[in-house]
Amino acid sequence: MDHLVTQLIGLLPIVIPLIIVGIVIARAAYETRENHETICSLLRIKPEDRHMVRVTYGPGLPCTLGYAHTIRIHVPDKLIPHIVTPEDAVEMGVTLMRSLDMDDAQSSKHRTRYRNWTLTR
């Protein structure tokens, strides 16, 4: 019995970090999905088209959203026909910035078929 306890104690330095990594990954997946749903609902995108919206974080992981410096949102124009002018895009950028608790928002349209927002802290 003592031998079993000794083996279990020896496994603790391996098991504890794995549990912590699992918690961080689970939290990252949850926050990423939650933020993606928030962004899509603010942009008024139908649930069946939400897979076309790309959200990237950097530097930092989504699980550290409170510490993330940048969130980039990339959306095809066909999903957001209500955003026509650059002013509409700026207003939406401000709305996204406030709802995701960021400090600055920029809107750009480098390609003709996509709208991009960059939110920074």
PDB file of C-alpha atoms in Angstrom:
ATOM      1  CA  MET A   1       0.000   0.000   0.000  1.00  0.00           C
ATOM      2  CA  ASP A   2       2.831   2.378   0.832  1.00  0.00           C
ATOM      3  CA  HIS A   3       4.358   1.658  -2.547  1.00  0.00           C
ATOM      4  CA  LEU A   4       1.104   2.697  -4.304  1.00  0.00           C
ATOM      5  CA  VAL A   5       0.910   5.952  -2.350  1.00  0.00           C
ATOM      6  CA  THR A   6       4.515   6.722  -3.245  1.00  0.00           C
ATOM      7  CA  GLN A   7       3.773   6.143  -6.926  1.00  0.00           C
ATOM      8  CA  LEU A   8       0.710   8.402  -6.806  1.00  0.00           C
ATOM      9  CA  ILE A   9       2.690  11.161  -5.112  1.00  0.00           C
ATOM     10  CA  GLY A  10       5.331  10.776  -7.829  1.00  0.00           C
ATOM     11  CA  LEU A  11       2.670  11.338 -10.506  1.00  0.00           C
ATOM     12  CA  LEU A  12       1.411  14.598  -8.987  1.00  0.00           C
ATOM     13  CA  PRO A  13       4.028  16.831 -10.694  1.00  0.00           C
ATOM     14  CA  ILE A  14       2.838  15.454 -14.031  1.00  0.00           C
ATOM     15  CA  VAL A  15      -0.903  15.352 -13.398  1.00  0.00           C
ATOM     16  CA  ILE A  16      -1.379  18.813 -11.859  1.00  0.00           C
ATOM     17  CA  PRO A  17       0.071  20.757 -14.839  1.00  0.00           C
ATOM     18  CA  LEU A  18      -2.010  18.638 -17.229  1.00  0.00           C
ATOM     19  CA  ILE A  19      -5.169  19.493 -15.306  1.00  0.00           C
ATOM     20  CA  ILE A  20      -4.299  23.201 -15.401  1.00  0.00           C
ATOM     21  CA  VAL A  21      -3.633  23.057 -19.155  1.00  0.00           C
ATOM     22  CA  GLY A  22      -6.978  21.311 -19.657  1.00  0.00           C
ATOM     23  CA  ILE A  23      -8.799  24.018 -17.719  1.00  0.00           C
ATOM     24  CA  VAL A  24      -7.101  26.777 -19.739  1.00  0.00           C
ATOM     25  CA  ILE A  25      -7.970  25.102 -23.048  1.00  0.00           C
ATOM     26  CA  ALA A  26     -11.593  24.552 -22.009  1.00  0.00           C
ATOM     27  CA  ARG A  27     -11.916  28.179 -20.931  1.00  0.00           C
ATOM     28  CA  ALA A  28     -10.356  29.363 -24.202  1.00  0.00           C
ATOM     29  CA  ALA A  29     -12.809  27.320 -26.245  1.00  0.00           C
ATOM     30  CA  TYR A  30     -15.765  28.645 -24.252  1.00  0.00           C
ATOM     31  CA  GLU A  31     -14.716  32.314 -24.472  1.00  0.00           C
ATOM     32  CA  THR A  32     -13.893  32.010 -28.159  1.00  0.00           C
ATOM     33  CA  ARG A  33     -17.331  30.597 -28.931  1.00  0.00           C
ATOM     34  CA  GLU A  34     -19.040  33.172 -26.724  1.00  0.00           C
ATOM     35  CA  ASN A  35     -17.207  36.087 -28.368  1.00  0.00           C
ATOM     36  CA  HIS A  36     -17.889  34.706 -31.838  1.00  0.00           C
ATOM     37  CA  GLU A  37     -21.615  34.488 -31.053  1.00  0.00           C
ATOM     38  CA  THR A  38     -21.605  38.034 -29.637  1.00  0.00           C
ATOM     39  CA  ILE A  39     -19.873  39.418 -32.719  1.00  0.00           C
ATOM     40  CA  CYS A  40     -22.227  37.600 -35.085  1.00  0.00           C
ATOM     41  CA  SER A  41     -25.322  38.754 -33.235  1.00  0.00           C
ATOM     42  CA  LEU A  42     -24.135  42.382 -33.245  1.00  0.00           C
ATOM     43  CA  LEU A  43     -23.465  42.140 -36.980  1.00  0.00           C
ATOM     44  CA  ARG A  44     -26.934  40.555 -37.419  1.00  0.00           C
ATOM     45  CA  ILE A  45     -25.580  37.459 -39.127  1.00  0.00           C
ATOM     46  CA  LYS A  46     -27.857  34.442 -39.465  1.00  0.00           C
ATOM     47  CA  PRO A  47     -26.879  31.361 -37.424  1.00  0.00           C
ATOM     48  CA  GLU A  48     -26.357  29.251 -40.544  1.00  0.00           C
ATOM     49  CA  ASP A  49     -23.823  31.793 -41.905  1.00  0.00           C
ATOM     50  CA  ARG A  50     -21.812  32.300 -38.713  1.00  0.00           C
ATOM     51  CA  HIS A  51     -19.132  29.840 -39.793  1.00  0.00           C
ATOM     52  CA  MET A  52     -18.033  32.370 -42.458  1.00  0.00           C
ATOM     53  CA  VAL A  53     -17.008  34.968 -39.864  1.00  0.00           C
ATOM     54  CA  ARG A  54     -13.341  34.721 -38.878  1.00  0.00           C
ATOM     55  CA  VAL A  55     -12.220  36.039 -35.484  1.00  0.00           C
ATOM     56  CA  THR A  56      -8.529  35.963 -34.558  1.00  0.00           C
ATOM     57  CA  TYR A  57      -6.759  36.982 -31.374  1.00  0.00           C
ATOM     58  CA  GLY A  58      -3.239  38.209 -30.955  1.00  0.00           C
ATOM     59  CA  PRO A  59      -0.951  38.410 -29.221  1.00  0.00           C
ATOM     60  CA  GLY A  60      -2.333  36.197 -26.514  1.00  0.00           C
ATOM     61  CA  LEU A  61      -4.806  33.364 -26.356  1.00  0.00           C
ATOM     62  CA  PRO A  62      -8.579  33.775 -26.327  1.00  0.00           C
ATOM     63  CA  CYS A  63      -8.589  32.510 -22.737  1.00  0.00           C
ATOM     64  CA  THR A  64      -6.646  35.637 -21.805  1.00  0.00           C
ATOM     65  CA  LEU A  65      -9.129  37.948 -23.532  1.00  0.00           C
ATOM     66  CA  GLY A  66      -8.845  40.348 -20.646  1.00  0.00           C
ATOM     67  CA  TYR A  67      -5.197  40.699 -21.583  1.00  0.00           C
ATOM     68  CA  ALA A  68      -5.504  40.314 -25.368  1.00  0.00           C
ATOM     69  CA  HIS A  69      -4.094  43.213 -27.287  1.00  0.00           C
ATOM     70  CA  THR A  70      -5.870  42.667 -30.599  1.00  0.00           C
ATOM     71  CA  ILE A  71      -9.034  41.052 -31.925  1.00  0.00           C
ATOM     72  CA  ARG A  72      -9.410  40.923 -35.715  1.00  0.00           C
ATOM     73  CA  ILE A  73     -12.793  40.305 -37.327  1.00  0.00           C
ATOM     74  CA  HIS A  74     -13.016  39.325 -41.006  1.00  0.00           C
ATOM     75  CA  VAL A  75     -16.518  39.195 -42.555  1.00  0.00           C
ATOM     76  CA  PRO A  76     -17.697  38.680 -46.162  1.00  0.00           C
ATOM     77  CA  ASP A  77     -19.719  41.647 -47.434  1.00  0.00           C
ATOM     78  CA  LYS A  78     -22.630  39.438 -48.481  1.00  0.00           C
ATOM     79  CA  LEU A  79     -23.321  38.676 -44.803  1.00  0.00           C
ATOM     80  CA  ILE A  80     -23.552  42.341 -43.804  1.00  0.00           C
ATOM     81  CA  PRO A  81     -25.561  44.152 -46.520  1.00  0.00           C
ATOM     82  CA  HIS A  82     -26.701  46.735 -43.941  1.00  0.00           C
ATOM     83  CA  ILE A  83     -23.127  48.068 -43.639  1.00  0.00           C
ATOM     84  CA  VAL A  84     -22.682  50.027 -46.849  1.00  0.00           C
ATOM     85  CA  THR A  85     -20.690  53.174 -46.165  1.00  0.00           C
ATOM     86  CA  PRO A  86     -17.413  53.595 -44.286  1.00  0.00           C
ATOM     87  CA  GLU A  87     -19.358  55.525 -41.639  1.00  0.00           C
ATOM     88  CA  ASP A  88     -21.610  52.506 -41.050  1.00  0.00           C
ATOM     89  CA  ALA A  89     -18.514  50.353 -40.638  1.00  0.00           C
ATOM     90  CA  VAL A  90     -16.988  52.787 -38.146  1.00  0.00           C
ATOM     91  CA  GLU A  91     -20.209  52.854 -36.099  1.00  0.00           C
ATOM     92  CA  MET A  92     -20.281  49.054 -36.055  1.00  0.00           C
ATOM     93  CA  GLY A  93     -16.616  49.004 -35.051  1.00  0.00           C
ATOM     94  CA  VAL A  94     -17.398  51.241 -32.086  1.00  0.00           C
ATOM     95  CA  THR A  95     -20.307  48.985 -31.111  1.00  0.00           C
ATOM     96  CA  LEU A  96     -18.077  45.903 -31.293  1.00  0.00           C
ATOM     97  CA  MET A  97     -15.344  47.697 -29.335  1.00  0.00           C
ATOM     98  CA  ARG A  98     -17.708  48.615 -26.508  1.00  0.00           C
ATOM     99  CA  SER A  99     -19.358  45.204 -26.297  1.00  0.00           C
ATOM    100  CA  LEU A 100     -15.995  43.367 -26.182  1.00  0.00           C
ATOM    101  CA  ASP A 101     -14.503  45.885 -23.738  1.00  0.00           C
ATOM    102  CA  MET A 102     -11.702  47.040 -26.023  1.00  0.00           C
ATOM    103  CA  ASP A 103     -10.134  50.511 -26.265  1.00  0.00           C
ATOM    104  CA  ASP A 104      -9.845  51.227 -30.001  1.00  0.00           C
ATOM    105  CA  ALA A 105     -11.517  50.103 -33.218  1.00  0.00           C
ATOM    106  CA  GLN A 106     -10.444  50.410 -36.830  1.00  0.00           C
ATOM    107  CA  SER A 107     -12.389  49.420 -39.897  1.00  0.00           C
ATOM    108  CA  SER A 108     -10.774  48.591 -43.202  1.00  0.00           C
ATOM    109  CA  LYS A 109     -11.763  47.149 -46.519  1.00  0.00           C
ATOM    110  CA  HIS A 110      -8.631  46.008 -48.324  1.00  0.00           C
ATOM    111  CA  ARG A 111     -10.459  43.625 -50.599  1.00  0.00           C
ATOM    112  CA  THR A 112     -13.681  44.315 -52.399  1.00  0.00           C
ATOM    113  CA  ARG A 113     -15.657  41.429 -50.891  1.00  0.00           C
ATOM    114  CA  TYR A 114     -14.617  41.543 -47.235  1.00  0.00           C
ATOM    115  CA  ARG A 115     -14.890  43.942 -44.294  1.00  0.00           C
ATOM    116  CA  ASN A 116     -12.282  43.882 -41.533  1.00  0.00           C
ATOM    117  CA  TRP A 117     -12.318  45.315 -38.035  1.00  0.00           C
ATOM    118  CA  THR A 118      -9.329  45.481 -35.733  1.00  0.00           C
ATOM    119  CA  LEU A 119     -10.081  46.026 -32.047  1.00  0.00           C
ATOM    120  CA  THR A 120      -7.196  46.819 -29.724  1.00  0.00           C
ATOM    121  CA  ARG A 121      -6.708  47.264 -26.016  1.00  0.00           C
TER     122      ARG A 121
END
